[in-house]
Amino acid sequence: LTTSHDLLARFDPQTSRLSSMEQTGDFAYDEGGRHARAAKATLDSGQNVILLETSARVWDETGSTSANHIRMDQRTGDFTAEGQVNSSRLPDKDQKKNSEMLSGDQPVQAQARKMDSSNHNRAIHYEGDATMRQGANRIQAGVIDVNREKRTLVADGNVVTNLWEEPKDAPAPGPDPRKPQMPRPAPVLTVVHASHLVYTDENRLAVY
């Protein structure tokens, strides 16, 4: 289902089939659990591709992406976002399936100049001043690739990671409750600079 203020449809004169359609003015798209909004949208019927332009945004139950331009492939569900890309992805409900170094309960936020999402959001590629963050933890690089199926994260080009490690256990209470308790250890920040990073979730190992 699509809606807009204006609609221009073009038909193939040989077959009378729809060849392209352009919708402008508060374009809205809804198909099952997938939704999109933009100022303008163009449908290429032959390729089954929708191009969203100006204030483009797509979202589903796993998260959302906004950018200047978004190209959606209707056949595969893949999309490419370009220009001031901002995305938010919810962590997998099963924490064992999360592939990010930034594992936790909060959404993973990302910014980049370009983003490619394929295989039903299982493979995500960020390119151009890419930044991923979750809470206070952050990864910056020229390129960041997340593969949720292989449960890996690869960052390349001027990689900087800022990762906070919380204390695992609170201090044990003393024998006398009237005495002051031992202070809880403060979180520890680890900052690493490298040209390349490969993180594998299977063994929780990051190689810089």
mmCIF file of C-alpha atoms in Angstrom:
data_model
loop_
_atom_site.group_PDB
_atom_site.id
_atom_site.type_symbol
_atom_site.label_atom_id
_atom_site.label_comp_id
_atom_site.label_asym_id
_atom_site.label_seq_id
_atom_site.Cartn_x
_atom_site.Cartn_y
_atom_site.Cartn_z
ATOM 1 C CA LEU A 1 0.000 0.000 0.000
ATOM 2 C CA THR A 2 1.377 3.411 -1.004
ATOM 3 C CA THR A 3 -0.044 6.902 -0.544
ATOM 4 C CA SER A 4 1.065 10.399 -1.601
ATOM 5 C CA HIS A 5 -0.310 13.792 -2.638
ATOM 6 C CA ASP A 6 0.551 13.316 -6.329
ATOM 7 C CA LEU A 7 1.035 10.243 -8.517
ATOM 8 C CA LEU A 8 2.400 9.961 -12.062
ATOM 9 C CA ALA A 9 2.194 6.540 -13.747
ATOM 10 C CA ARG A 10 3.809 5.576 -17.071
ATOM 11 C CA PHE A 11 2.727 2.529 -19.068
ATOM 12 C CA ASP A 12 4.495 0.506 -21.756
ATOM 13 C CA PRO A 13 2.721 1.327 -25.057
ATOM 14 C CA GLN A 14 3.379 -2.192 -26.349
ATOM 15 C CA THR A 15 1.984 -4.124 -23.398
ATOM 16 C CA SER A 16 0.010 -1.469 -21.484
ATOM 17 C CA ARG A 17 1.746 -2.671 -18.354
ATOM 18 C CA LEU A 18 2.976 -0.246 -15.730
ATOM 19 C CA SER A 19 6.629 0.644 -16.431
ATOM 20 C CA SER A 20 7.273 3.280 -13.763
ATOM 21 C CA MET A 21 5.483 5.320 -11.147
ATOM 22 C CA GLU A 22 6.470 8.526 -9.373
ATOM 23 C CA GLN A 23 4.825 9.670 -6.158
ATOM 24 C CA THR A 24 5.529 13.006 -4.470
ATOM 25 C CA GLY A 25 4.360 14.715 -1.324
ATOM 26 C CA ASP A 26 4.357 12.788 1.960
ATOM 27 C CA PHE A 27 4.964 9.412 0.343
ATOM 28 C CA ALA A 28 4.082 6.472 2.614
ATOM 29 C CA TYR A 29 4.665 2.753 2.010
ATOM 30 C CA ASP A 30 3.407 -0.199 4.028
ATOM 31 C CA GLU A 31 3.888 -3.886 3.216
ATOM 32 C CA GLY A 32 3.376 -6.311 6.074
ATOM 33 C CA GLY A 33 5.811 -5.353 8.820
ATOM 34 C CA ARG A 34 7.906 -3.125 6.535
ATOM 35 C CA HIS A 35 7.265 0.615 6.274
ATOM 36 C CA ALA A 36 8.804 3.614 4.496
ATOM 37 C CA ARG A 37 8.371 7.376 4.304
ATOM 38 C CA ALA A 38 9.906 10.026 2.013
ATOM 39 C CA ALA A 39 9.153 13.258 0.186
ATOM 40 C CA LYS A 40 9.402 11.465 -3.162
ATOM 41 C CA ALA A 41 9.425 7.850 -4.374
ATOM 42 C CA THR A 42 10.014 6.328 -7.807
ATOM 43 C CA LEU A 43 9.067 2.749 -8.704
ATOM 44 C CA ASP A 44 10.889 0.951 -11.536
ATOM 45 C CA SER A 45 8.422 -1.814 -12.322
ATOM 46 C CA GLY A 46 10.855 -3.780 -14.500
ATOM 47 C CA GLN A 47 13.516 -4.028 -11.789
ATOM 48 C CA ASN A 48 10.957 -3.972 -8.962
ATOM 49 C CA VAL A 49 12.976 -1.270 -7.208
ATOM 50 C CA ILE A 50 11.730 1.728 -5.224
ATOM 51 C CA LEU A 51 13.952 4.814 -4.858
ATOM 52 C CA LEU A 52 13.137 7.045 -1.873
ATOM 53 C CA GLU A 53 14.431 10.623 -1.980
ATOM 54 C CA THR A 54 14.601 13.417 0.610
ATOM 55 C CA SER A 55 13.979 12.616 4.273
ATOM 56 C CA ALA A 56 13.847 8.918 3.419
ATOM 57 C CA ARG A 57 13.219 6.384 6.176
ATOM 58 C CA VAL A 58 12.540 2.637 6.286
ATOM 59 C CA TRP A 59 11.781 0.510 9.334
ATOM 60 C CA ASP A 60 10.516 -2.852 10.528
ATOM 61 C CA GLU A 61 10.407 -4.758 13.810
ATOM 62 C CA THR A 62 14.231 -5.077 13.869
ATOM 63 C CA GLY A 63 15.037 -1.365 13.593
ATOM 64 C CA SER A 64 15.024 1.693 11.337
ATOM 65 C CA THR A 65 17.251 3.542 8.834
ATOM 66 C CA SER A 66 17.067 7.139 7.614
ATOM 67 C CA ALA A 67 19.119 8.802 4.856
ATOM 68 C CA ASN A 68 18.982 11.295 1.989
ATOM 69 C CA HIS A 69 18.345 8.468 -0.498
ATOM 70 C CA ILE A 70 17.264 4.852 0.009
ATOM 71 C CA ARG A 71 17.008 2.233 -2.744
ATOM 72 C CA MET A 72 14.777 -0.744 -1.856
ATOM 73 C CA ASP A 73 14.791 -4.001 -3.815
ATOM 74 C CA GLN A 74 11.288 -5.408 -3.577
ATOM 75 C CA ARG A 75 12.280 -8.911 -4.636
ATOM 76 C CA THR A 76 15.011 -9.509 -2.075
ATOM 77 C CA GLY A 77 14.201 -7.001 0.666
ATOM 78 C CA ASP A 78 17.765 -5.615 0.407
ATOM 79 C CA PHE A 79 18.288 -1.856 0.530
ATOM 80 C CA THR A 80 21.049 0.733 0.089
ATOM 81 C CA ALA A 81 21.016 4.042 1.980
ATOM 82 C CA GLU A 82 23.239 6.995 1.030
ATOM 83 C CA GLY A 83 23.858 10.421 2.523
ATOM 84 C CA GLN A 84 23.713 11.170 6.255
ATOM 85 C CA VAL A 85 22.784 7.599 7.122
ATOM 86 C CA ASN A 86 21.455 6.949 10.617
ATOM 87 C CA SER A 87 20.362 3.480 11.669
ATOM 88 C CA SER A 88 19.098 1.893 14.851
ATOM 89 C CA ARG A 89 19.036 -1.898 15.284
ATOM 90 C CA LEU A 90 17.523 -3.785 18.160
ATOM 91 C CA PRO A 91 19.706 -6.534 19.648
ATOM 92 C CA ASP A 92 18.583 -10.101 19.058
ATOM 93 C CA LYS A 93 16.258 -11.347 21.771
ATOM 94 C CA ASP A 94 18.548 -14.364 22.084
ATOM 95 C CA GLN A 95 21.803 -12.784 23.284
ATOM 96 C CA LYS A 96 23.725 -15.835 22.061
ATOM 97 C CA LYS A 97 22.887 -14.850 18.473
ATOM 98 C CA ASN A 98 24.146 -11.267 18.709
ATOM 99 C CA SER A 99 27.206 -10.720 16.508
ATOM 100 C CA GLU A 100 28.219 -7.263 17.718
ATOM 101 C CA MET A 101 31.100 -6.515 20.030
ATOM 102 C CA LEU A 102 28.635 -4.030 21.471
ATOM 103 C CA SER A 103 26.384 -6.697 22.987
ATOM 104 C CA GLY A 104 23.744 -5.600 25.434
ATOM 105 C CA ASP A 105 20.095 -4.726 25.885
ATOM 106 C CA GLN A 106 20.203 -1.271 24.269
ATOM 107 C CA PRO A 107 19.737 -0.613 20.514
ATOM 108 C CA VAL A 108 22.887 -0.356 18.395
ATOM 109 C CA GLN A 109 23.079 3.087 16.778
ATOM 110 C CA ALA A 110 25.153 3.683 13.642
ATOM 111 C CA GLN A 111 26.063 6.586 11.364
ATOM 112 C CA ALA A 112 27.853 6.532 8.000
ATOM 113 C CA ARG A 113 27.790 8.052 4.528
ATOM 114 C CA LYS A 114 26.532 4.791 3.017
ATOM 115 C CA MET A 115 24.863 1.599 4.279
ATOM 116 C CA ASP A 116 24.025 -1.680 2.530
ATOM 117 C CA SER A 117 21.628 -4.158 4.135
ATOM 118 C CA SER A 118 21.197 -7.648 2.669
ATOM 119 C CA ASN A 119 20.031 -11.138 3.586
ATOM 120 C CA HIS A 120 17.126 -9.784 5.649
ATOM 121 C CA ASN A 121 19.350 -7.475 7.725
ATOM 122 C CA ARG A 122 21.737 -10.309 8.582
ATOM 123 C CA ALA A 123 24.591 -8.671 6.631
ATOM 124 C CA ILE A 124 25.103 -4.918 7.085
ATOM 125 C CA HIS A 125 27.875 -2.817 5.509
ATOM 126 C CA TYR A 126 28.646 0.722 6.737
ATOM 127 C CA GLU A 127 31.016 2.885 4.702
ATOM 128 C CA GLY A 128 32.434 6.398 5.118
ATOM 129 C CA ASP A 129 33.208 7.737 8.617
ATOM 130 C CA ALA A 130 31.276 4.839 10.101
ATOM 131 C CA THR A 131 30.421 4.869 13.797
ATOM 132 C CA MET A 132 28.586 2.212 15.807
ATOM 133 C CA ARG A 133 27.677 2.742 19.437
ATOM 134 C CA GLN A 134 25.659 1.152 22.182
ATOM 135 C CA GLY A 135 25.409 3.135 25.360
ATOM 136 C CA ALA A 136 28.903 4.445 26.138
ATOM 137 C CA ASN A 137 30.668 1.815 23.966
ATOM 138 C CA ARG A 138 31.729 2.903 20.485
ATOM 139 C CA ILE A 139 33.470 1.627 17.335
ATOM 140 C CA GLN A 140 34.726 4.026 14.634
ATOM 141 C CA ALA A 141 36.275 3.084 11.274
ATOM 142 C CA GLY A 142 36.245 3.838 7.573
ATOM 143 C CA VAL A 143 34.266 0.645 6.947
ATOM 144 C CA ILE A 144 32.328 -1.615 9.333
ATOM 145 C CA ASP A 145 30.799 -4.952 8.301
ATOM 146 C CA VAL A 146 28.426 -6.867 10.576
ATOM 147 C CA ASN A 147 27.420 -10.423 9.682
ATOM 148 C CA ARG A 148 24.778 -11.711 12.060
ATOM 149 C CA GLU A 149 24.689 -15.121 10.382
ATOM 150 C CA LYS A 150 28.444 -15.722 10.805
ATOM 151 C CA ARG A 151 28.390 -13.697 14.042
ATOM 152 C CA THR A 152 31.363 -11.549 13.089
ATOM 153 C CA LEU A 153 32.246 -7.868 12.976
ATOM 154 C CA VAL A 154 35.025 -6.517 10.741
ATOM 155 C CA ALA A 155 36.239 -2.891 10.829
ATOM 156 C CA ASP A 156 38.829 -1.429 8.474
ATOM 157 C CA GLY A 157 40.629 1.916 8.221
ATOM 158 C CA ASN A 158 41.506 4.123 11.210
ATOM 159 C CA VAL A 159 39.745 1.847 13.691
ATOM 160 C CA VAL A 160 39.117 3.257 17.170
ATOM 161 C CA THR A 161 37.198 1.321 19.828
ATOM 162 C CA ASN A 162 36.041 2.683 23.180
ATOM 163 C CA LEU A 163 34.790 -0.192 25.358
ATOM 164 C CA TRP A 164 33.744 0.049 28.989
ATOM 165 C CA GLU A 165 34.108 -2.967 31.250
ATOM 166 C CA GLU A 166 31.783 -3.045 34.230
ATOM 167 C CA PRO A 167 32.840 -4.778 37.482
ATOM 168 C CA LYS A 168 31.635 -8.371 37.429
ATOM 169 C CA ASP A 169 30.850 -8.726 41.112
ATOM 170 C CA ALA A 170 29.985 -6.348 43.911
ATOM 171 C CA PRO A 171 32.248 -6.436 46.984
ATOM 172 C CA ALA A 172 31.216 -9.008 49.552
ATOM 173 C CA PRO A 173 29.636 -7.459 52.662
ATOM 174 C CA GLY A 174 31.840 -7.281 55.725
ATOM 175 C CA PRO A 175 31.151 -9.310 58.872
ATOM 176 C CA ASP A 176 29.917 -6.226 60.726
ATOM 177 C CA PRO A 177 27.080 -4.416 58.879
ATOM 178 C CA ARG A 178 27.793 -1.294 60.939
ATOM 179 C CA LYS A 179 31.196 -0.910 59.321
ATOM 180 C CA PRO A 180 31.461 0.921 55.964
ATOM 181 C CA GLN A 181 31.292 -1.310 52.900
ATOM 182 C CA MET A 182 34.148 -1.667 50.463
ATOM 183 C CA PRO A 183 33.688 0.719 47.514
ATOM 184 C CA ARG A 184 32.477 -0.846 44.278
ATOM 185 C CA PRO A 185 35.209 -0.938 41.583
ATOM 186 C CA ALA A 186 34.826 1.760 38.946
ATOM 187 C CA PRO A 187 34.181 0.831 35.291
ATOM 188 C CA VAL A 188 37.334 0.567 33.179
ATOM 189 C CA LEU A 189 37.601 2.197 29.741
ATOM 190 C CA THR A 190 39.806 0.493 27.145
ATOM 191 C CA VAL A 191 40.669 2.523 24.018
ATOM 192 C CA VAL A 192 42.346 0.765 21.085
ATOM 193 C CA HIS A 193 43.616 2.286 17.812
ATOM 194 C CA ALA A 194 44.350 0.035 14.829
ATOM 195 C CA SER A 195 44.124 -0.159 11.047
ATOM 196 C CA HIS A 196 42.019 -3.345 11.073
ATOM 197 C CA LEU A 197 39.785 -5.253 13.487
ATOM 198 C CA VAL A 198 38.172 -8.683 13.290
ATOM 199 C CA TYR A 199 35.781 -9.734 16.030
ATOM 200 C CA THR A 200 34.408 -13.281 16.240
ATOM 201 C CA ASP A 201 31.499 -13.882 18.568
ATOM 202 C CA GLU A 202 32.036 -17.656 18.771
ATOM 203 C CA ASN A 203 35.124 -17.223 20.951
ATOM 204 C CA ARG A 204 34.499 -13.597 22.019
ATOM 205 C CA LEU A 205 37.853 -12.638 20.532
ATOM 206 C CA ALA A 206 38.827 -9.289 18.986
ATOM 207 C CA VAL A 207 42.001 -9.199 16.900
ATOM 208 C CA TYR A 208 43.462 -5.758 16.142
#
